[in-house]
Structures are given as C-alpha cells and as structure tokens.
mmCIF file of C-alpha atoms in Angstrom:
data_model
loop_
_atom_site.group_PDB
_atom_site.id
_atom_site.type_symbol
_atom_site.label_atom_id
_atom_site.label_comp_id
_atom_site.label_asym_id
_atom_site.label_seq_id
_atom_site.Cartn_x
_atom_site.Cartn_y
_atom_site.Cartn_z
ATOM 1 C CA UNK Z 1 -81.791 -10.294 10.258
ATOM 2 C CA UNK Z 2 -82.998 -7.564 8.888
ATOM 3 C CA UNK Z 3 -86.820 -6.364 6.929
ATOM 4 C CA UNK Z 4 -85.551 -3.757 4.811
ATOM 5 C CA UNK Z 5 -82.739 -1.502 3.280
ATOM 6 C CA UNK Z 6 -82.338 1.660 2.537
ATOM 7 C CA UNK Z 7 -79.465 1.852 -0.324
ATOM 8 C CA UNK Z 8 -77.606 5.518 -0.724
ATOM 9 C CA UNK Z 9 -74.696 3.977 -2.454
ATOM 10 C CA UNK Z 10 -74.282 5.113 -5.904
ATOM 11 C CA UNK Z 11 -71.487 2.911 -6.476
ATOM 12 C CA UNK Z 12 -72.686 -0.565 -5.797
ATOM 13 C CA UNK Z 13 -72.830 -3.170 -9.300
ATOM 14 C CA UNK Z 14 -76.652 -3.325 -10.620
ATOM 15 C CA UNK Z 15 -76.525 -7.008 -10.519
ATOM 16 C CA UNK Z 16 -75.961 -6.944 -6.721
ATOM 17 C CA UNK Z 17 -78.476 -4.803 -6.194
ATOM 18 C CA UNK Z 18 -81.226 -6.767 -8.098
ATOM 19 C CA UNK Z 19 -79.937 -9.680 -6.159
ATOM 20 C CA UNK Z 20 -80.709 -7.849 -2.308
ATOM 21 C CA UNK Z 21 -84.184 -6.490 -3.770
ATOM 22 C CA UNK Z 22 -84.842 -10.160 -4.692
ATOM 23 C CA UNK Z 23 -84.490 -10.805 -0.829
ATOM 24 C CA UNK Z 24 -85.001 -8.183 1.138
ATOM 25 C CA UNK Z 25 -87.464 -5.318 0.278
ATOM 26 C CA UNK Z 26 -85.066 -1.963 -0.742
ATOM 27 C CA UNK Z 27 -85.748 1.580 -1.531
ATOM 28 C CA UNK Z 28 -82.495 3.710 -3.418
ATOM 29 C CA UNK Z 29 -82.349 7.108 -1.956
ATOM 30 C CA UNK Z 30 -80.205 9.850 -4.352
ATOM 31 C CA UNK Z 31 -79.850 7.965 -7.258
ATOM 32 C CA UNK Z 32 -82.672 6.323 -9.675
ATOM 33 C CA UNK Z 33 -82.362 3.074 -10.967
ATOM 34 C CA UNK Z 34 -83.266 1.740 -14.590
ATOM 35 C CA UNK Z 35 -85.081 -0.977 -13.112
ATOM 36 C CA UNK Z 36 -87.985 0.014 -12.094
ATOM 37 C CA UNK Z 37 -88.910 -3.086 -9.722
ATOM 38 C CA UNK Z 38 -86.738 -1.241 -7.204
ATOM 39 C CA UNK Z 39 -88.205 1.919 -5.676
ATOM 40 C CA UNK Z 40 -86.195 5.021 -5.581
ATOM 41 C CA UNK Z 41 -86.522 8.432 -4.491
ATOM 42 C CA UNK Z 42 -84.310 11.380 -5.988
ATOM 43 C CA UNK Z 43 -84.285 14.505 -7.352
ATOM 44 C CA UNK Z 44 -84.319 14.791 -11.478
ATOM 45 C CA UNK Z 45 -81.044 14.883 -12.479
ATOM 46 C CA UNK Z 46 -81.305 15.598 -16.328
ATOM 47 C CA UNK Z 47 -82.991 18.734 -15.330
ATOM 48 C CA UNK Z 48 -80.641 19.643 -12.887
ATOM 49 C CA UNK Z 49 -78.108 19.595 -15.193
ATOM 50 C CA UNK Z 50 -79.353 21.447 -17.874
ATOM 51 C CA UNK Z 51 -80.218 23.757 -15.432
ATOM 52 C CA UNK Z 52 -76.867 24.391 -13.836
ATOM 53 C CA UNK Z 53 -75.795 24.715 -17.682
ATOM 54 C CA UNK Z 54 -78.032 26.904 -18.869
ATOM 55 C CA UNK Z 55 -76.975 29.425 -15.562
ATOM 56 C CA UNK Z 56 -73.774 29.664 -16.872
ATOM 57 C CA UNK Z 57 -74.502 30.217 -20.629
ATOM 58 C CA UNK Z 58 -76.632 33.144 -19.086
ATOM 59 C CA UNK Z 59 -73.719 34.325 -17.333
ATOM 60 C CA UNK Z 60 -71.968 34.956 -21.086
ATOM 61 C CA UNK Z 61 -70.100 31.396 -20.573
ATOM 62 C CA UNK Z 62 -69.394 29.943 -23.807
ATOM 63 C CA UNK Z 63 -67.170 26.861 -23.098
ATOM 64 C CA UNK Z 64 -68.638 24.682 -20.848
ATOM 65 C CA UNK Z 65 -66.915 21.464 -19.808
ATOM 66 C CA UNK Z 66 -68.471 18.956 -17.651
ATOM 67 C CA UNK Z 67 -66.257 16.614 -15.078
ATOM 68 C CA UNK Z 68 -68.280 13.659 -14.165
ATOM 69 C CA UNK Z 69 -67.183 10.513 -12.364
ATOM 70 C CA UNK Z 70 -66.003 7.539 -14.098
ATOM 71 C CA UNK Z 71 -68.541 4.800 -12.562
ATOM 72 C CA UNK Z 72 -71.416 4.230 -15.541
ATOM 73 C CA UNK Z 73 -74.083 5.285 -13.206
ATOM 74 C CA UNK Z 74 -77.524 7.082 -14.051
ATOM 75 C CA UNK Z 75 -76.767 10.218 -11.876
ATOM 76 C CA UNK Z 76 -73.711 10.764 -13.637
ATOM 77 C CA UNK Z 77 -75.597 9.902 -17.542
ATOM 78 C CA UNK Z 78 -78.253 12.228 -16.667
ATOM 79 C CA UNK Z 79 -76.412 15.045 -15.599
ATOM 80 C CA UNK Z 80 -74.265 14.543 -18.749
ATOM 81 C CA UNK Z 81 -77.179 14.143 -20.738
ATOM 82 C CA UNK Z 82 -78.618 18.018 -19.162
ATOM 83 C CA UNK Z 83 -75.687 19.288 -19.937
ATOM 84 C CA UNK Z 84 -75.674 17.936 -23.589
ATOM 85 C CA UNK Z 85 -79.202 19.332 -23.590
ATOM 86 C CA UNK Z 86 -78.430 22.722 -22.624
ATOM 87 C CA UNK Z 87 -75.667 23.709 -24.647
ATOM 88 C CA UNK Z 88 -77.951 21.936 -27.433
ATOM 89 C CA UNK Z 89 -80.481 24.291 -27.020
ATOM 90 C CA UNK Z 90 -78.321 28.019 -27.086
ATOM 91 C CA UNK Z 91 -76.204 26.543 -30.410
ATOM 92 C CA UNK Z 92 -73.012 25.330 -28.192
ATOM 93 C CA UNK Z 93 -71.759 21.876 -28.086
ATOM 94 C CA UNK Z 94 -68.860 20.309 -26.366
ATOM 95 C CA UNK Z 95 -65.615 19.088 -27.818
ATOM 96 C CA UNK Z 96 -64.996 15.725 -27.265
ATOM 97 C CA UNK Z 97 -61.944 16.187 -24.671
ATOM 98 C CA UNK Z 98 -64.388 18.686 -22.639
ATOM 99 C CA UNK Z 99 -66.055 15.899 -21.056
ATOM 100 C CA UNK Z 100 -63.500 14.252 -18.437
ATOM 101 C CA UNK Z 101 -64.509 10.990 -16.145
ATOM 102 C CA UNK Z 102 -62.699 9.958 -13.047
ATOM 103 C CA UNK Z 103 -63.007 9.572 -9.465
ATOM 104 C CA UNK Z 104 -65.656 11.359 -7.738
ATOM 105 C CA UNK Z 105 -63.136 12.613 -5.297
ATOM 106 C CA UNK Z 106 -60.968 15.741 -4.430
ATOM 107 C CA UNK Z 107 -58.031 14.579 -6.291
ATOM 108 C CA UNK Z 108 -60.285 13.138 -9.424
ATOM 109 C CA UNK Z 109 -61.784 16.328 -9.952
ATOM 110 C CA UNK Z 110 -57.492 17.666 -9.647
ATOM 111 C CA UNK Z 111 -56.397 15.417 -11.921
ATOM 112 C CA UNK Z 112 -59.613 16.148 -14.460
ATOM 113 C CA UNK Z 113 -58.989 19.833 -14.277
ATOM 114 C CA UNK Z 114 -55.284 19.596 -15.464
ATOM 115 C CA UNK Z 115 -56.610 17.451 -18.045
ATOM 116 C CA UNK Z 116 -58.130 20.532 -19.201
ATOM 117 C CA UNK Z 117 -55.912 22.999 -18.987
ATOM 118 C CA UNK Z 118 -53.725 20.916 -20.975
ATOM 119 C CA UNK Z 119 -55.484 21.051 -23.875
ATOM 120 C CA UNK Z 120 -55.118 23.525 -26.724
ATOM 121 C CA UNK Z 121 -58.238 25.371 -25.960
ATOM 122 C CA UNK Z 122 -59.343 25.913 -22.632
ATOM 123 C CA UNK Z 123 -62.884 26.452 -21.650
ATOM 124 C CA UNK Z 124 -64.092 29.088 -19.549
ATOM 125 C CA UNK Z 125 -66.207 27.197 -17.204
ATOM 126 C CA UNK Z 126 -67.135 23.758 -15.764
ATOM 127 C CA UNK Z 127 -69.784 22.131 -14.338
ATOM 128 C CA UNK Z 128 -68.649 19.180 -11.991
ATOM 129 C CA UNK Z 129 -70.895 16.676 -11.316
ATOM 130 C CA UNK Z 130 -69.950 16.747 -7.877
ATOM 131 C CA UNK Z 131 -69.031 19.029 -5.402
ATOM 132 C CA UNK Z 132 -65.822 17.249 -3.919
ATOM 133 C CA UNK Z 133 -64.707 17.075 -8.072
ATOM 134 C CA UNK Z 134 -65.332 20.821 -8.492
ATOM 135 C CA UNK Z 135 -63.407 21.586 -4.758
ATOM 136 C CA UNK Z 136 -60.605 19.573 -6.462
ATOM 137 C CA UNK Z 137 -60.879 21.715 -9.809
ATOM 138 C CA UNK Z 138 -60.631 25.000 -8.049
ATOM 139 C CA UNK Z 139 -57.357 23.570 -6.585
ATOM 140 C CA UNK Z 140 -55.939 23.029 -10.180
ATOM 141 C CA UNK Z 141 -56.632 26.082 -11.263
ATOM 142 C CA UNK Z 142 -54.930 28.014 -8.476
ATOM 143 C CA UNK Z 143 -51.806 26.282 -8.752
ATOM 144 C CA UNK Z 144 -51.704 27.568 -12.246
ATOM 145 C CA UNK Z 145 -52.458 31.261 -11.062
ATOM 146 C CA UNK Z 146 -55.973 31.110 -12.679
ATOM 147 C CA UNK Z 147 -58.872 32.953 -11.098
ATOM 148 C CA UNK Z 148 -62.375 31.462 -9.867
ATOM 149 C CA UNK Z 149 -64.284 32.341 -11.587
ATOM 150 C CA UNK Z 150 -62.627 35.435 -13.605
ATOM 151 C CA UNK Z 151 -61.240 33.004 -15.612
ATOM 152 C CA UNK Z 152 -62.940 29.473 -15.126
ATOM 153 C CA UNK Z 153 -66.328 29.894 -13.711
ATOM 154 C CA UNK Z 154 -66.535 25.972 -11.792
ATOM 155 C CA UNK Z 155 -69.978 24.687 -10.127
ATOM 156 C CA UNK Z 156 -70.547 21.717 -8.776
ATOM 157 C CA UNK Z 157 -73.730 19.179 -7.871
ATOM 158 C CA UNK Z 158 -75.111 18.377 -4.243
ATOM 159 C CA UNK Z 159 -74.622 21.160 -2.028
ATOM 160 C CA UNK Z 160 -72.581 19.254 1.166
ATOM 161 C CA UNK Z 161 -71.481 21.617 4.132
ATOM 162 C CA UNK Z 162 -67.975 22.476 2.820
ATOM 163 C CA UNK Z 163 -69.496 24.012 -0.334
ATOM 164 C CA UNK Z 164 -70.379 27.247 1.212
ATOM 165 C CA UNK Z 165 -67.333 27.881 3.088
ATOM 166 C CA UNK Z 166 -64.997 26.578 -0.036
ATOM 167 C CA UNK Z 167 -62.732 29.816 -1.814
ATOM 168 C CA UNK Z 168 -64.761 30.421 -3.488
ATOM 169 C CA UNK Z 169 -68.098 29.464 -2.265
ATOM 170 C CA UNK Z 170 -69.141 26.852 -4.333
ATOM 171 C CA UNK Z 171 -72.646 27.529 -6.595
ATOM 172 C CA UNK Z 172 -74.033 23.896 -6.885
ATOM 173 C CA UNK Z 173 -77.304 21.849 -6.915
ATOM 174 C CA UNK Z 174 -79.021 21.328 -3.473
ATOM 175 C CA UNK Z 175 -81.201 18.190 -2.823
ATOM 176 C CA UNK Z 176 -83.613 17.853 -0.296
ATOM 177 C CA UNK Z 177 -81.605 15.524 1.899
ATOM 178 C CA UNK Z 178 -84.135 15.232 4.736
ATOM 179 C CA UNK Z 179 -87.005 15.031 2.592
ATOM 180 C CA UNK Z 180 -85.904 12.108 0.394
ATOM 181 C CA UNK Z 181 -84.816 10.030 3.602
ATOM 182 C CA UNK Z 182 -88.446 11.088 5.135
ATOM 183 C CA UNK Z 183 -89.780 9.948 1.157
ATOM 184 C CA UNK Z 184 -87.512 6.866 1.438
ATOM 185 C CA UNK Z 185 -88.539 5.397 4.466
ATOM 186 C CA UNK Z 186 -92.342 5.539 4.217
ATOM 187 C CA UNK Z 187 -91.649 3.612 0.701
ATOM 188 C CA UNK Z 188 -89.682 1.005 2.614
ATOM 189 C CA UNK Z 189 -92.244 0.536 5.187
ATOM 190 C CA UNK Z 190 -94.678 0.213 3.082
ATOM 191 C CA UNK Z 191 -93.252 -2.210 1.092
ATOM 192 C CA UNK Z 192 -92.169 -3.957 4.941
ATOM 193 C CA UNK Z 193 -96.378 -3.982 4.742
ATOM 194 C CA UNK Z 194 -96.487 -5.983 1.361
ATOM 195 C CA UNK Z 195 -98.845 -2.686 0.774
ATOM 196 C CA UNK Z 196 -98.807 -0.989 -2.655
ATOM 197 C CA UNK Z 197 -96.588 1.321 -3.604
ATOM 198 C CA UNK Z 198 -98.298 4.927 -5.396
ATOM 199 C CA UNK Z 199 -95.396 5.161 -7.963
ATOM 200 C CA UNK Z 200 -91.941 3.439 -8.107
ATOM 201 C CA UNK Z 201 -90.173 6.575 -8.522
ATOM 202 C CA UNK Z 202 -90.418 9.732 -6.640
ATOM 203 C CA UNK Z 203 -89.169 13.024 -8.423
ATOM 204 C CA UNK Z 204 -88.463 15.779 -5.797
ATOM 205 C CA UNK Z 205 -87.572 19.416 -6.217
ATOM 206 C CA UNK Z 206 -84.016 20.559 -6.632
ATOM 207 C CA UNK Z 207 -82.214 23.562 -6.154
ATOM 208 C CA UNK Z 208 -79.923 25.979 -7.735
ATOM 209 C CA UNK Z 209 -77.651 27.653 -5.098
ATOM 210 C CA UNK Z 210 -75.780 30.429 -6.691
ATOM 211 C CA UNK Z 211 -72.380 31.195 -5.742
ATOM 212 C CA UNK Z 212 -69.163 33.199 -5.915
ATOM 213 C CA UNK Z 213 -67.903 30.892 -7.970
ATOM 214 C CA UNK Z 214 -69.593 30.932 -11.012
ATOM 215 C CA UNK Z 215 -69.296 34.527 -11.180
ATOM 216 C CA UNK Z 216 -72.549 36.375 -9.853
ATOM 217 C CA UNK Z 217 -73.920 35.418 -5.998
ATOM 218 C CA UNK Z 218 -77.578 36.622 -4.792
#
C-alpha cells in the first residue's frame, strides 16, 4: 500500500478524486481544485491568461481567439476567464465562435484551428491553452498558406521542450515544474505527518516566454 499521492492528472472526474483524498492523503500538482480540502500547488492561471492576452493586444492584435480543451476543468475556466478579462479591459470582446473546445492534443488544436478559419471573419491571433493545441494550430494554418505569425499570431500555455524548437518557436507560459513538485511533496509529507498544513493552496510565479510566434522575440 501506499501513504500518499501526488495527482498531476488534470483529467481525472472530481468525484474520484474526493473519493482517494478520503483515503489516502493527496496533494494536486498543476492544476487547483475547487475543493479546498485537497491541497494543491500551481501557478495562477487567471493571471496567466490575461497576461498572455494582454501581450498580444500590445502587439496591435485585435482578434483574439482562445482554443481551450473540452474537459470542464479549472485550468482551462481560468485561463478562459484571463482571457475574457483582458480583452475586457482594452474594449475587445470575443465572438461567440472565437472560443473553440476540444482535445488537448496535436490534432484538437488542428481540428479547432480549421474551425476558425472557416468562419466568416478570421481573427488575427490565438491563444491556445496548451502548447500541443497551439503546435496543432500552426499546422492548420500552413496547410492553408497562412503565415505565423504575419498573419495569425498563435501562443500557447506550459512551455514543454518541443515549444522552443517548434516553426515557429512557440511564445507560451512557463511553470516552475521543479519547484511545484519540490512545493508538492513537502505538502504531502506533511500531511503523511498528520502535521498542519500553512495554506491549502500554493500560488507560484509564472512566466511569459516570448516567441517568434507571436510576432516580436527578446
């Protein structure tokens, strides 16, 4: 048996998670959880979101869509919900087909970007909420002779290795991968320890890592 998990699985059912915390003790790592009886450790989300936004209304973008993934998790709401934010607060807004769910893969980010383009207007950028869904965006818009990010600036969210060495490199949202797992652990144990816990939800920093392909690297 086991004294403890550590859960990095944004796609496991709420329920079933209440029902392991109820037996073992568990910590979620990446993601936060509306429950706040279960520990988690992550970076803040909403604000990444907005912030990622608000970099590409400062680039002159004026049409933001936002690809998320199609699981009702909190990641996915609060990065919607700093994107809302964002365009809020310079006087944009979305249209209603600018926001597309589906897998939170290569190919759901594809599919989600010809979504797009087939609509009547087309916006000039989009903010995945995942890197593997903005990979599979810049893929849709080559095959339709479109240029990242002359004419679709695409960013994406969690910095993994093939981001940097995508065409082109992919801007996105780093986490602090070690930290959190470093963060994540000493919660677990001391929870292990029946000791008491200092908060129930660690915040840590993010980052923005800018890109080719939202139009202006460092």
């Amino acid at each position: 048996q086991i004294d403890g998990i550590i859960s990095m699985s944004a796609s496991l059912a709420q329920k079933i998670l209440k029902e392991v915390a109820a037996e073992y003790p568990l910590v979620m790592a990446f993601q936060s959880f509306a429950d706040k009886r279960i520990p988690s450790v992550s970076v803040d989300n909403l604000a990444a979101g907005r912030a990622m936004t608000t970099h590409l209304i400062r680039l002159g973008r004026r049409s933001i869509a936002h690809i998320t993934g199609a699981a009702p998790l909190n990641v996915y709401k609060e990065r919607i919900e700093g994107y809302l934010g964002a365009l809020s607060e310079h006087g944009l807004h979305a249209e209603p087909d600018w926001i597309r769910r589906g897998d939170a893969t290569l190919q759901g980010g594809y599919d989600q970007m010809e979504a797009l383009l087939a609509l009547d207007k087309r916006p000039d950028a989009v903010f995945c909420a995942g890197d593997t869904m903005a990979m599979g965006a810049i893929k849709a818009l080559k095959k339709h002779g479109l240029r990242v990010p002359e004419d679709v600036a695409v960013v994406g969210f969690d910095d993994i290795e093939q981001a940097a060495f995508w065409d082109p490199a992919l801007t996105t949202i780093r986490q602090p991968k070690q930290q959190i797992g470093e963060t994540a652990f000493r919660k677990l144990y001391a929870l292990i320890r029946k000791e008491r816990l200092a908060s129930a939800r660690d915040i840590l920093p993010y980052e923005l890592v800018i890109r080719e392909s939202c139009g202006y690297a460092l």
